[in-house]
Amino acid sequence: MKKPVVDYTKLRPSNITSVEYRHLLLLLGWPAYFLMYLVTERFIPESSCHVVYSHIDDLIPFNEYFVLFYVSWYIFMILSLLFFVLYDLKSFVRAQKIIVGMQIIAVITYILWPSVQNLRPEAFERENFCTWLLGVIYTADTPTGVCPSLHVGYTLAVLSAWLFSSDVRAWKKLMIAAWGLMICISVCFVKQHSFVDVCAAIILYLFLEVVLFGRSYKLGKHRIGDRRDGVRIRNIDAMHYIMPLMYPNRCDNEAYMKFSVDLTGAEEYIKAYNREHPDSKIAIFDVVIAAALKTIRLRPQMNRFITNQTMYQRDKITAAFTVKKEFRDDGDETLARIEAEDDDTLESISRKVREQIALCKKEDDQSTEAMNFIMKLPGKHIIGAIARFLDRHGWMPQSVIATDPYQCSVVLSNLGSLGLDIGYHHLMNWGTTSIFIIMGTKKFKPHHDQNGNVTMKKELDLALTIDERISDGFYYARSIRQMKAMIENPALMEGPLSLEIKR
């Protein structure tokens, strides 16, 4: 005989709150519910109840034989909960949590919105055991407090525990599911409940299922609450949970930082590399992009974003930048976007950048094509409102955001290529990008040693705008120092993106 997972012979009132036995406290919901149910039955007259009825009820014939399934509910519930409490505590807790939730919501509903159904037949056409049993049930159970049907709700709660159990074979689940289905159907055929009551019970069950266990559901690689481009952060601390609620807009939470990198080592590395690889030369912009992507890979909080007042961890590591097709006032701009993989190196990232630039100079990206199409549509304000709603919930079509820079981990702008110095650039409330990096021009700057001697070093100024709600200053400071070290010594990025650097 199968041995119980808990030794209940040692259960005492003094130790019922212990880890071993505290799951039994969930059973207290039953006496509390029955007490409240009796109170509502006694003090709420039938005349003050709302009649529950649906035209579908007229299509469902009365059939006394379904009372056998109806009363089998007691066997179904007792045997199921007894089995769970002895051999499967996880399923017991699952079923009881939903049951307790139903009991609380049902009692509140029966008090605030009392209900009654008038579907019972005035007399039985024939007399047999089933009609006798129904007569007993009709006498003992008034037709009030019927919506939602807890007969159905409890059945679904227990049935879900059976179906989600990993220790029950498929054929047993199929038989139990068929039994549970017949119990749910029976309430309408014996005229104990309206079809509306059943629907209300199903909705209540689904609501509690999602609220209590929705975080464990997976939709492909994601769970309920995740987006297709990111996973919701569920073990977040209180401060980072509250901040998006108090400060919902990304642009209201910008932190601007700038720093300079010594280009001495980087330029020497680039010259040596380009001599050895004349067909695949790299530039300082490639080094900055690679350093940003590797920093984001090694510092995962840098790849988070907040939208719809919720924080997410992005699924992919992506960088975006603007490409000017021709250096003329009327030259078109297009958007480039690269996606980094764990095995990417400085060389492969540089190659991706070159390929994207070459592609953008030849043709429009998908996002530009989509925007050109939207320009031809009427009702721009409605389109804008719909677009913002879809963006906020992560439902924007992939064809629209394919190369949208504000759907990336980081956006970079090389102002130095235009002869401009670094400047402040805001974030966007649109999209999910939480990091904006600007490169300025290369400059010689004086450096003073301890003795007051002055040397000139070539430096590159960089500016970052970040969403301060995502992490703290300590984390950002360490991330920037790591990025600075990689730009100054590009050899640190010769290994895969996922390889930790040693300094």
Short mmCIF file of C-alpha atoms in Angstrom, two decimals:
data_model
loop_
_atom_site.label_atom_id
_atom_site.label_comp_id
_atom_site.label_asym_id
_atom_site.label_seq_id
_atom_site.Cartn_x
_atom_site.Cartn_y
_atom_site.Cartn_z
CA MET A 1 0.00 0.00 0.00
CA LYS A 2 1.24 3.51 -0.87
CA LYS A 3 2.69 5.33 2.11
CA PRO A 4 1.36 8.83 2.94
CA VAL A 5 3.83 11.66 2.33
CA VAL A 6 3.14 13.03 5.82
CA ASP A 7 2.87 11.10 9.09
CA TYR A 8 -0.48 12.36 10.42
CA THR A 9 -0.24 10.19 13.53
CA LYS A 10 2.04 12.87 14.97
CA LEU A 11 -0.41 15.69 14.27
CA ARG A 12 -1.34 17.69 17.36
CA PRO A 13 -3.13 21.06 17.84
CA SER A 14 0.20 22.47 18.99
CA ASN A 15 2.07 21.62 15.79
CA ILE A 16 -0.57 22.20 13.12
CA THR A 17 1.16 25.44 12.10
CA SER A 18 4.44 23.63 11.45
CA VAL A 19 5.78 23.25 7.92
CA GLU A 20 4.74 19.59 7.91
CA TYR A 21 1.06 20.18 8.72
CA ARG A 22 0.17 23.80 7.96
CA HIS A 23 -1.41 22.86 4.62
CA LEU A 24 -4.32 21.51 6.70
CA LEU A 25 -5.18 25.07 7.75
CA LEU A 26 -6.66 25.53 4.27
CA LEU A 27 -9.48 23.20 5.35
CA LEU A 28 -10.71 25.88 7.76
CA GLY A 29 -12.33 27.53 4.77
CA TRP A 30 -15.03 24.85 4.74
CA PRO A 31 -16.56 25.43 8.22
CA ALA A 32 -16.21 29.19 7.79
CA TYR A 33 -18.03 29.04 4.46
CA PHE A 34 -20.85 26.79 5.72
CA LEU A 35 -21.40 29.11 8.67
CA MET A 36 -21.65 32.16 6.43
CA TYR A 37 -23.83 30.26 3.95
CA LEU A 38 -26.33 29.36 6.70
CA VAL A 39 -26.40 33.01 7.79
CA THR A 40 -27.19 34.20 4.26
CA GLU A 41 -29.83 31.50 3.86
CA ARG A 42 -31.54 32.56 7.08
CA PHE A 43 -31.38 36.36 6.84
CA ILE A 44 -31.76 37.01 3.11
CA PRO A 45 -35.36 36.38 2.04
CA GLU A 46 -36.08 34.89 -1.34
CA SER A 47 -38.15 37.93 -2.28
CA SER A 48 -35.04 40.16 -2.25
CA CYS A 49 -33.02 37.84 -4.47
CA HIS A 50 -32.28 38.44 -8.15
CA VAL A 51 -33.73 35.81 -10.46
CA VAL A 52 -31.08 34.05 -12.54
CA TYR A 53 -32.33 32.83 -15.89
CA SER A 54 -31.16 32.21 -19.44
CA HIS A 55 -33.04 31.16 -22.58
CA ILE A 56 -30.59 28.28 -22.80
CA ASP A 57 -32.21 26.88 -19.64
CA ASP A 58 -35.38 26.27 -21.67
CA LEU A 59 -33.38 24.19 -24.15
CA ILE A 60 -31.96 21.94 -21.43
CA PRO A 61 -34.55 19.26 -20.52
CA PHE A 62 -35.13 18.08 -17.00
CA ASN A 63 -33.68 14.59 -16.48
CA GLU A 64 -33.80 13.07 -13.02
CA TYR A 65 -31.14 10.46 -13.84
CA PHE A 66 -28.47 13.14 -13.82
CA VAL A 67 -28.96 13.34 -10.06
CA LEU A 68 -26.63 10.33 -9.85
CA PHE A 69 -23.81 12.44 -11.25
CA TYR A 70 -24.95 15.37 -9.13
CA VAL A 71 -24.66 13.50 -5.82
CA SER A 72 -21.45 11.76 -6.97
CA TRP A 73 -19.92 15.19 -6.43
CA TYR A 74 -19.61 14.40 -2.73
CA ILE A 75 -17.65 11.24 -3.49
CA PHE A 76 -15.57 13.11 -6.07
CA MET A 77 -14.65 15.87 -3.64
CA ILE A 78 -14.00 13.74 -0.55
CA LEU A 79 -11.95 11.06 -2.31
CA SER A 80 -9.95 13.61 -4.29
CA LEU A 81 -9.05 15.80 -1.33
CA LEU A 82 -8.32 12.75 0.81
CA PHE A 83 -6.01 11.35 -1.86
CA PHE A 84 -4.24 14.69 -2.25
CA VAL A 85 -3.78 15.27 1.47
CA LEU A 86 -2.26 11.80 1.82
CA TYR A 87 -0.19 11.41 -1.33
CA ASP A 88 0.05 14.70 -3.25
CA LEU A 89 0.30 17.81 -1.07
CA LYS A 90 1.08 20.09 -4.01
CA SER A 91 -2.24 19.17 -5.65
CA PHE A 92 -4.05 19.50 -2.32
CA VAL A 93 -2.74 23.03 -1.79
CA ARG A 94 -3.56 23.94 -5.38
CA ALA A 95 -7.17 22.74 -5.13
CA GLN A 96 -7.76 24.22 -1.69
CA LYS A 97 -6.38 27.63 -2.57
CA ILE A 98 -8.86 27.91 -5.42
CA ILE A 99 -11.67 26.55 -3.23
CA VAL A 100 -10.97 29.06 -0.45
CA GLY A 101 -10.86 31.86 -3.02
CA MET A 102 -14.23 30.73 -4.37
CA GLN A 103 -15.69 30.55 -0.89
CA ILE A 104 -14.65 34.12 -0.08
CA ILE A 105 -15.88 35.59 -3.38
CA ALA A 106 -19.10 33.53 -3.34
CA VAL A 107 -20.10 34.63 0.17
CA ILE A 108 -19.48 38.27 -0.72
CA THR A 109 -21.53 37.82 -3.91
CA TYR A 110 -24.40 36.09 -2.10
CA ILE A 111 -24.58 38.99 0.38
CA LEU A 112 -24.21 41.90 -2.04
CA TRP A 113 -26.09 40.32 -4.95
CA PRO A 114 -28.32 37.50 -3.63
CA SER A 115 -29.65 35.20 -6.32
CA VAL A 116 -32.41 32.67 -6.83
CA GLN A 117 -33.50 30.35 -9.65
CA ASN A 118 -37.06 29.21 -10.42
CA LEU A 119 -36.27 26.30 -12.73
CA ARG A 120 -37.28 23.36 -10.55
CA PRO A 121 -40.30 21.38 -11.80
CA GLU A 122 -43.46 21.77 -9.73
CA ALA A 123 -44.05 18.03 -9.87
CA PHE A 124 -42.22 14.95 -11.18
CA GLU A 125 -43.77 13.15 -14.14
CA ARG A 126 -42.78 9.77 -12.67
CA GLU A 127 -41.68 8.36 -9.37
CA ASN A 128 -38.46 6.42 -8.98
CA PHE A 129 -35.33 6.43 -6.86
CA CYS A 130 -33.86 9.39 -8.72
CA THR A 131 -36.93 11.58 -8.30
CA TRP A 132 -37.10 10.60 -4.62
CA LEU A 133 -33.45 11.60 -4.21
CA LEU A 134 -34.09 14.90 -5.96
CA GLY A 135 -37.03 15.55 -3.64
CA VAL A 136 -34.72 15.15 -0.66
CA ILE A 137 -32.20 17.54 -2.23
CA TYR A 138 -34.87 20.12 -3.11
CA THR A 139 -36.16 20.03 0.46
CA ALA A 140 -32.74 20.36 2.10
CA ASP A 141 -31.28 22.91 -0.33
CA THR A 142 -33.12 26.13 -1.11
CA PRO A 143 -32.88 27.57 -4.66
CA THR A 144 -31.12 30.71 -3.37
CA GLY A 145 -27.42 31.56 -3.38
CA VAL A 146 -26.94 29.91 -6.73
CA CYS A 147 -24.76 32.28 -8.78
CA PRO A 148 -21.97 31.33 -9.11
CA SER A 149 -22.48 27.59 -8.78
CA LEU A 150 -19.99 26.33 -6.22
CA HIS A 151 -20.98 22.76 -7.14
CA VAL A 152 -19.34 23.47 -10.49
CA GLY A 153 -16.62 25.73 -9.11
CA TYR A 154 -15.35 23.20 -6.56
CA THR A 155 -15.40 20.49 -9.21
CA LEU A 156 -13.23 22.58 -11.52
CA ALA A 157 -10.82 23.38 -8.68
CA VAL A 158 -10.27 19.71 -7.86
CA LEU A 159 -10.27 18.69 -11.51
CA SER A 160 -7.51 21.19 -12.29
CA ALA A 161 -5.40 19.70 -9.49
CA TRP A 162 -5.78 16.24 -11.05
CA LEU A 163 -4.95 17.47 -14.53
CA PHE A 164 -1.88 19.44 -13.43
CA SER A 165 -0.52 16.60 -11.32
CA SER A 166 2.56 14.99 -12.83
CA ASP A 167 2.06 11.72 -10.93
CA VAL A 168 -1.29 10.76 -12.47
CA ARG A 169 -1.39 8.72 -15.65
CA ALA A 170 -3.11 10.08 -18.74
CA TRP A 171 -5.90 7.50 -18.81
CA LYS A 172 -6.78 8.30 -15.20
CA LYS A 173 -6.86 12.02 -15.97
CA LEU A 174 -9.19 11.31 -18.89
CA MET A 175 -11.60 9.33 -16.70
CA ILE A 176 -11.54 11.93 -13.93
CA ALA A 177 -12.09 14.72 -16.46
CA ALA A 178 -15.12 12.89 -17.89
CA TRP A 179 -16.51 12.42 -14.37
CA GLY A 180 -15.99 16.08 -13.53
CA LEU A 181 -17.62 17.17 -16.79
CA MET A 182 -20.74 15.10 -16.06
CA ILE A 183 -20.98 16.61 -12.59
CA CYS A 184 -20.84 20.13 -14.06
CA ILE A 185 -23.47 19.29 -16.66
CA SER A 186 -25.75 17.60 -14.17
CA VAL A 187 -26.55 20.80 -12.25
CA CYS A 188 -28.50 22.09 -15.27
CA PHE A 189 -30.33 18.84 -16.06
CA VAL A 190 -31.61 18.43 -12.49
CA LYS A 191 -32.52 22.15 -12.43
CA GLN A 192 -30.36 22.97 -9.45
CA HIS A 193 -28.64 25.76 -11.35
CA SER A 194 -29.13 27.97 -14.35
CA PHE A 195 -26.74 27.96 -17.28
CA VAL A 196 -25.75 31.44 -16.07
CA ASP A 197 -24.62 29.98 -12.74
CA VAL A 198 -22.38 27.51 -14.54
CA CYS A 199 -20.83 30.22 -16.71
CA ALA A 200 -20.23 32.39 -13.65
CA ALA A 201 -18.50 29.47 -11.92
CA ILE A 202 -16.26 28.88 -14.92
CA ILE A 203 -15.31 32.56 -15.07
CA LEU A 204 -14.62 32.61 -11.32
CA TYR A 205 -12.46 29.50 -11.61
CA LEU A 206 -10.46 30.93 -14.53
CA PHE A 207 -9.99 34.21 -12.67
CA LEU A 208 -8.62 32.46 -9.58
CA GLU A 209 -6.50 30.13 -11.68
CA VAL A 210 -4.76 33.06 -13.34
CA VAL A 211 -4.44 35.14 -10.15
CA LEU A 212 -3.10 32.28 -8.02
CA PHE A 213 -1.12 30.26 -10.53
CA GLY A 214 -0.87 32.34 -13.69
CA ARG A 215 2.83 33.00 -13.09
CA SER A 216 3.61 29.33 -13.61
CA TYR A 217 1.84 29.03 -16.96
CA LYS A 218 4.05 28.91 -19.99
CA LEU A 219 3.13 30.06 -23.47
CA GLY A 220 6.01 28.62 -25.48
CA LYS A 221 9.07 30.09 -23.78
CA HIS A 222 7.05 32.64 -21.85
CA ARG A 223 4.63 32.64 -18.95
CA ILE A 224 1.46 34.62 -18.48
CA GLY A 225 2.44 38.21 -17.77
CA ASP A 226 5.48 38.09 -20.05
CA ARG A 227 5.81 39.89 -23.38
CA ARG A 228 7.07 38.38 -26.59
CA ASP A 229 10.19 40.56 -26.29
CA GLY A 230 10.79 40.15 -22.58
CA VAL A 231 10.14 38.26 -19.36
CA ARG A 232 8.46 40.03 -16.46
CA ILE A 233 10.73 40.44 -13.44
CA ARG A 234 8.89 38.61 -10.67
CA ASN A 235 11.37 38.66 -7.78
CA ILE A 236 11.78 42.41 -7.85
CA ASP A 237 12.41 44.41 -4.66
CA ALA A 238 9.77 46.76 -3.30
CA MET A 239 11.43 50.01 -4.40
CA HIS A 240 11.82 48.96 -8.04
CA TYR A 241 8.25 47.64 -8.00
CA ILE A 242 6.83 50.91 -6.70
CA MET A 243 8.86 53.37 -8.80
CA PRO A 244 7.14 52.60 -12.15
CA LEU A 245 3.79 53.04 -10.44
CA MET A 246 4.75 56.47 -9.11
CA TYR A 247 6.75 57.56 -12.17
CA PRO A 248 5.20 55.82 -15.19
CA ASN A 249 6.97 57.71 -18.00
CA ARG A 250 10.48 56.81 -19.14
CA CYS A 251 11.29 60.38 -20.12
CA ASP A 252 10.56 61.58 -16.59
CA ASN A 253 13.20 59.26 -15.14
CA GLU A 254 16.28 59.94 -17.23
CA ALA A 255 19.78 60.02 -15.77
CA TYR A 256 22.48 61.60 -17.91
CA MET A 257 26.12 60.55 -17.53
CA LYS A 258 29.24 61.22 -19.56
CA PHE A 259 32.79 59.91 -19.47
CA SER A 260 35.95 59.95 -21.55
CA VAL A 261 38.04 57.01 -22.74
CA ASP A 262 41.74 57.04 -23.49
CA LEU A 263 42.11 56.04 -27.15
CA THR A 264 45.83 55.25 -27.00
CA GLY A 265 45.41 51.49 -26.64
CA ALA A 266 42.28 51.30 -28.80
CA GLU A 267 43.87 53.06 -31.78
CA GLU A 268 46.98 50.91 -31.58
CA TYR A 269 44.77 47.80 -31.51
CA ILE A 270 42.67 49.01 -34.46
CA LYS A 271 45.76 49.80 -36.58
CA ALA A 272 47.31 46.40 -35.87
CA TYR A 273 44.03 44.59 -36.53
CA ASN A 274 43.39 46.42 -39.83
CA ARG A 275 46.91 45.63 -41.05
CA GLU A 276 46.24 41.93 -40.48
CA HIS A 277 42.66 42.05 -41.85
CA PRO A 278 42.66 44.50 -44.78
CA ASP A 279 39.36 43.09 -46.09
CA SER A 280 37.47 43.41 -42.82
CA LYS A 281 38.68 46.54 -41.12
CA ILE A 282 37.17 47.80 -37.88
CA ALA A 283 36.56 51.32 -36.62
CA ILE A 284 36.19 52.92 -33.21
CA PHE A 285 32.40 52.92 -33.67
CA ASP A 286 32.50 49.11 -33.96
CA VAL A 287 34.53 48.94 -30.76
CA VAL A 288 32.02 51.10 -28.89
CA ILE A 289 29.07 49.03 -30.13
CA ALA A 290 30.81 45.77 -29.20
CA ALA A 291 31.70 47.12 -25.75
CA ALA A 292 28.10 48.23 -25.17
CA LEU A 293 26.70 44.86 -26.24
CA LYS A 294 29.19 42.88 -24.15
CA THR A 295 28.47 45.06 -21.12
CA ILE A 296 24.76 44.44 -21.56
CA ARG A 297 25.41 40.69 -21.89
CA LEU A 298 27.54 40.52 -18.74
CA ARG A 299 25.43 43.00 -16.77
CA PRO A 300 21.84 41.76 -17.31
CA GLN A 301 20.13 44.62 -15.47
CA MET A 302 21.35 46.84 -18.31
CA ASN A 303 19.04 44.87 -20.61
CA ARG A 304 15.84 45.56 -18.71
CA PHE A 305 13.02 47.90 -19.60
CA ILE A 306 9.86 49.27 -18.04
CA THR A 307 6.61 49.54 -19.93
CA ASN A 308 3.01 49.67 -18.79
CA GLN A 309 4.42 50.25 -15.25
CA THR A 310 6.03 46.79 -15.24
CA MET A 311 9.71 45.80 -15.46
CA TYR A 312 10.89 43.17 -17.94
CA GLN A 313 14.11 41.39 -18.80
CA ARG A 314 14.66 41.60 -22.53
CA ASP A 315 14.96 38.31 -24.41
CA LYS A 316 17.59 39.49 -26.88
CA ILE A 317 20.55 41.84 -26.98
CA THR A 318 20.17 44.35 -29.79
CA ALA A 319 21.71 47.63 -30.85
CA ALA A 320 20.34 50.24 -33.24
CA PHE A 321 21.81 53.24 -35.01
CA THR A 322 20.84 55.63 -37.78
CA VAL A 323 22.51 55.48 -41.18
CA LYS A 324 22.59 58.54 -43.46
CA LYS A 325 22.42 57.31 -47.04
CA GLU A 326 24.13 60.38 -48.42
CA PHE A 327 25.88 63.22 -46.61
CA ARG A 328 23.62 65.92 -48.07
CA ASP A 329 20.98 68.09 -46.46
CA ASP A 330 18.30 66.21 -48.34
CA GLY A 331 19.92 62.79 -47.88
CA ASP A 332 17.55 60.16 -46.50
CA GLU A 333 18.07 58.45 -43.16
CA THR A 334 17.33 54.82 -42.51
CA LEU A 335 17.51 52.61 -39.44
CA ALA A 336 20.03 49.85 -38.81
CA ARG A 337 19.70 47.18 -36.17
CA ILE A 338 21.95 44.30 -35.18
CA GLU A 339 21.28 41.39 -32.85
CA ALA A 340 24.10 39.98 -30.74
CA GLU A 341 24.58 36.29 -29.99
CA ASP A 342 26.53 34.73 -27.13
CA ASP A 343 29.29 33.56 -29.46
CA ASP A 344 29.73 36.96 -31.11
CA THR A 345 33.14 38.63 -30.90
CA LEU A 346 34.42 42.09 -31.76
CA GLU A 347 35.14 40.83 -35.26
CA SER A 348 31.67 39.35 -35.88
CA ILE A 349 29.92 42.41 -34.42
CA SER A 350 31.96 44.69 -36.67
CA ARG A 351 30.97 42.55 -39.64
CA LYS A 352 27.29 42.83 -38.71
CA VAL A 353 27.61 46.61 -38.47
CA ARG A 354 29.25 46.84 -41.91
CA GLU A 355 26.60 44.59 -43.47
CA GLN A 356 23.78 46.67 -41.98
CA ILE A 357 25.30 49.94 -43.14
CA ALA A 358 25.76 48.58 -46.67
CA LEU A 359 22.20 47.28 -46.73
CA CYS A 360 20.72 50.54 -45.45
CA LYS A 361 22.52 52.58 -48.11
CA LYS A 362 20.94 50.43 -50.83
CA GLU A 363 17.34 50.06 -49.67
CA ASP A 364 14.79 51.06 -47.05
CA ASP A 365 14.45 49.02 -43.89
CA GLN A 366 11.16 47.29 -42.96
CA SER A 367 10.25 49.96 -40.44
CA THR A 368 10.63 52.76 -42.99
CA GLU A 369 8.46 50.84 -45.45
CA ALA A 370 5.78 50.40 -42.76
CA MET A 371 5.89 54.10 -41.86
CA ASN A 372 5.60 55.07 -45.53
CA PHE A 373 2.47 52.92 -45.75
CA ILE A 374 0.96 54.42 -42.56
CA MET A 375 1.46 57.94 -43.96
CA LYS A 376 -1.04 57.12 -46.69
CA LEU A 377 -3.79 56.09 -44.25
CA PRO A 378 -6.48 58.51 -42.98
CA GLY A 379 -7.23 59.12 -39.29
CA LYS A 380 -3.68 59.68 -38.05
CA HIS A 381 -4.80 60.44 -34.47
CA ILE A 382 -6.70 57.17 -34.21
CA ILE A 383 -3.76 55.31 -35.73
CA GLY A 384 -1.45 56.96 -33.20
CA ALA A 385 -3.64 56.03 -30.25
CA ILE A 386 -3.92 52.42 -31.42
CA ALA A 387 -0.16 52.25 -32.04
CA ARG A 388 0.64 53.53 -28.54
CA PHE A 389 -1.77 51.01 -27.00
CA LEU A 390 -0.22 48.14 -28.96
CA ASP A 391 3.28 49.32 -28.10
CA ARG A 392 2.49 49.61 -24.39
CA HIS A 393 1.32 45.99 -24.25
CA GLY A 394 3.95 44.56 -26.61
CA TRP A 395 1.42 43.72 -29.33
CA MET A 396 2.85 45.83 -32.14
CA PRO A 397 3.31 43.73 -35.32
CA GLN A 398 6.88 42.59 -35.88
CA SER A 399 6.88 44.09 -39.37
CA VAL A 400 6.37 47.54 -37.84
CA ILE A 401 9.05 47.30 -35.15
CA ALA A 402 11.50 45.19 -37.20
CA THR A 403 14.15 47.90 -37.20
CA ASP A 404 12.59 50.41 -34.83
CA PRO A 405 15.59 51.67 -32.81
CA TYR A 406 13.43 52.24 -29.76
CA GLN A 407 12.65 48.54 -29.45
CA CYS A 408 16.33 47.68 -28.84
CA SER A 409 18.62 47.19 -25.88
CA VAL A 410 20.63 50.29 -26.78
CA VAL A 411 20.56 53.06 -29.37
CA LEU A 412 23.86 54.62 -30.44
CA SER A 413 24.53 57.83 -32.32
CA ASN A 414 27.96 58.70 -33.72
CA LEU A 415 27.90 62.49 -33.69
CA GLY A 416 31.66 62.48 -34.11
CA SER A 417 31.17 61.33 -37.71
CA LEU A 418 29.35 64.63 -38.26
CA GLY A 419 32.03 66.66 -36.52
CA LEU A 420 29.84 67.28 -33.48
CA ASP A 421 30.62 66.91 -29.80
CA ILE A 422 28.54 64.86 -27.38
CA GLY A 423 25.24 66.23 -26.16
CA TYR A 424 22.23 65.22 -24.18
CA HIS A 425 19.73 62.95 -25.93
CA HIS A 426 16.46 62.04 -24.27
CA LEU A 427 14.90 58.60 -24.08
CA MET A 428 11.50 57.86 -25.59
CA ASN A 429 8.25 56.88 -23.89
CA TRP A 430 7.59 54.95 -27.08
CA GLY A 431 9.17 51.50 -27.30
CA THR A 432 11.36 49.78 -24.75
CA THR A 433 14.87 51.24 -25.13
CA SER A 434 16.34 52.31 -21.81
CA ILE A 435 19.89 53.24 -22.90
CA PHE A 436 21.02 55.90 -25.37
CA ILE A 437 24.75 56.33 -26.09
CA ILE A 438 26.27 59.25 -27.97
CA MET A 439 29.81 59.33 -29.35
CA GLY A 440 31.53 62.65 -29.79
CA THR A 441 34.67 63.70 -31.60
CA LYS A 442 38.20 62.56 -30.80
CA LYS A 443 40.15 65.22 -28.95
CA PHE A 444 43.57 65.70 -27.46
CA LYS A 445 43.27 66.57 -23.79
CA PRO A 446 45.91 67.48 -21.22
CA HIS A 447 46.68 65.06 -18.39
CA HIS A 448 48.59 66.06 -15.28
CA ASP A 449 50.73 63.64 -13.29
CA GLN A 450 51.59 63.94 -9.60
CA ASN A 451 54.58 66.15 -10.37
CA GLY A 452 52.55 68.59 -12.40
CA ASN A 453 53.86 67.43 -15.75
CA VAL A 454 51.42 67.72 -18.61
CA THR A 455 50.97 65.14 -21.37
CA MET A 456 48.45 65.19 -24.20
CA LYS A 457 46.29 62.14 -24.79
CA LYS A 458 43.68 61.51 -27.43
CA GLU A 459 40.30 60.81 -25.87
CA LEU A 460 36.76 60.04 -26.96
CA ASP A 461 33.84 61.52 -25.08
CA LEU A 462 30.77 59.35 -24.57
CA ALA A 463 27.39 60.26 -23.07
CA LEU A 464 24.73 57.90 -21.73
CA THR A 465 21.10 58.52 -20.98
CA ILE A 466 19.55 55.73 -18.92
CA ASP A 467 16.29 54.95 -17.14
CA GLU A 468 17.16 55.39 -13.47
CA ARG A 469 14.15 53.32 -12.32
CA ILE A 470 15.74 50.09 -13.56
CA SER A 471 18.79 49.84 -11.32
CA ASP A 472 20.82 51.78 -8.78
CA GLY A 473 23.81 54.06 -9.27
CA PHE A 474 26.29 51.48 -7.99
CA TYR A 475 25.24 48.97 -10.65
CA TYR A 476 25.33 51.58 -13.43
CA ALA A 477 28.74 52.87 -12.31
CA ARG A 478 30.31 49.41 -12.40
CA SER A 479 28.75 48.76 -15.79
CA ILE A 480 30.16 52.00 -17.23
CA ARG A 481 33.62 51.25 -15.83
CA GLN A 482 33.51 47.84 -17.49
CA MET A 483 32.46 49.34 -20.82
CA LYS A 484 35.21 51.96 -20.55
CA ALA A 485 37.84 49.27 -19.88
CA MET A 486 36.78 47.31 -22.97
CA ILE A 487 36.90 50.34 -25.27
CA GLU A 488 40.37 51.23 -24.00
CA ASN A 489 41.52 47.63 -24.44
CA PRO A 490 39.57 46.00 -27.32
CA ALA A 491 41.52 42.76 -26.87
CA LEU A 492 39.14 42.04 -23.99
CA MET A 493 36.40 41.52 -26.60
CA GLU A 494 38.22 38.97 -28.77
CA GLY A 495 36.45 36.15 -26.92
CA PRO A 496 32.73 35.34 -27.09
CA LEU A 497 30.27 37.93 -25.88
CA SER A 498 29.28 35.72 -22.95
CA LEU A 499 32.87 35.28 -21.73
CA GLU A 500 33.62 37.16 -18.52
CA ILE A 501 36.51 39.59 -18.88
CA LYS A 502 39.58 39.45 -16.68
CA ARG A 503 41.31 42.67 -15.79
#
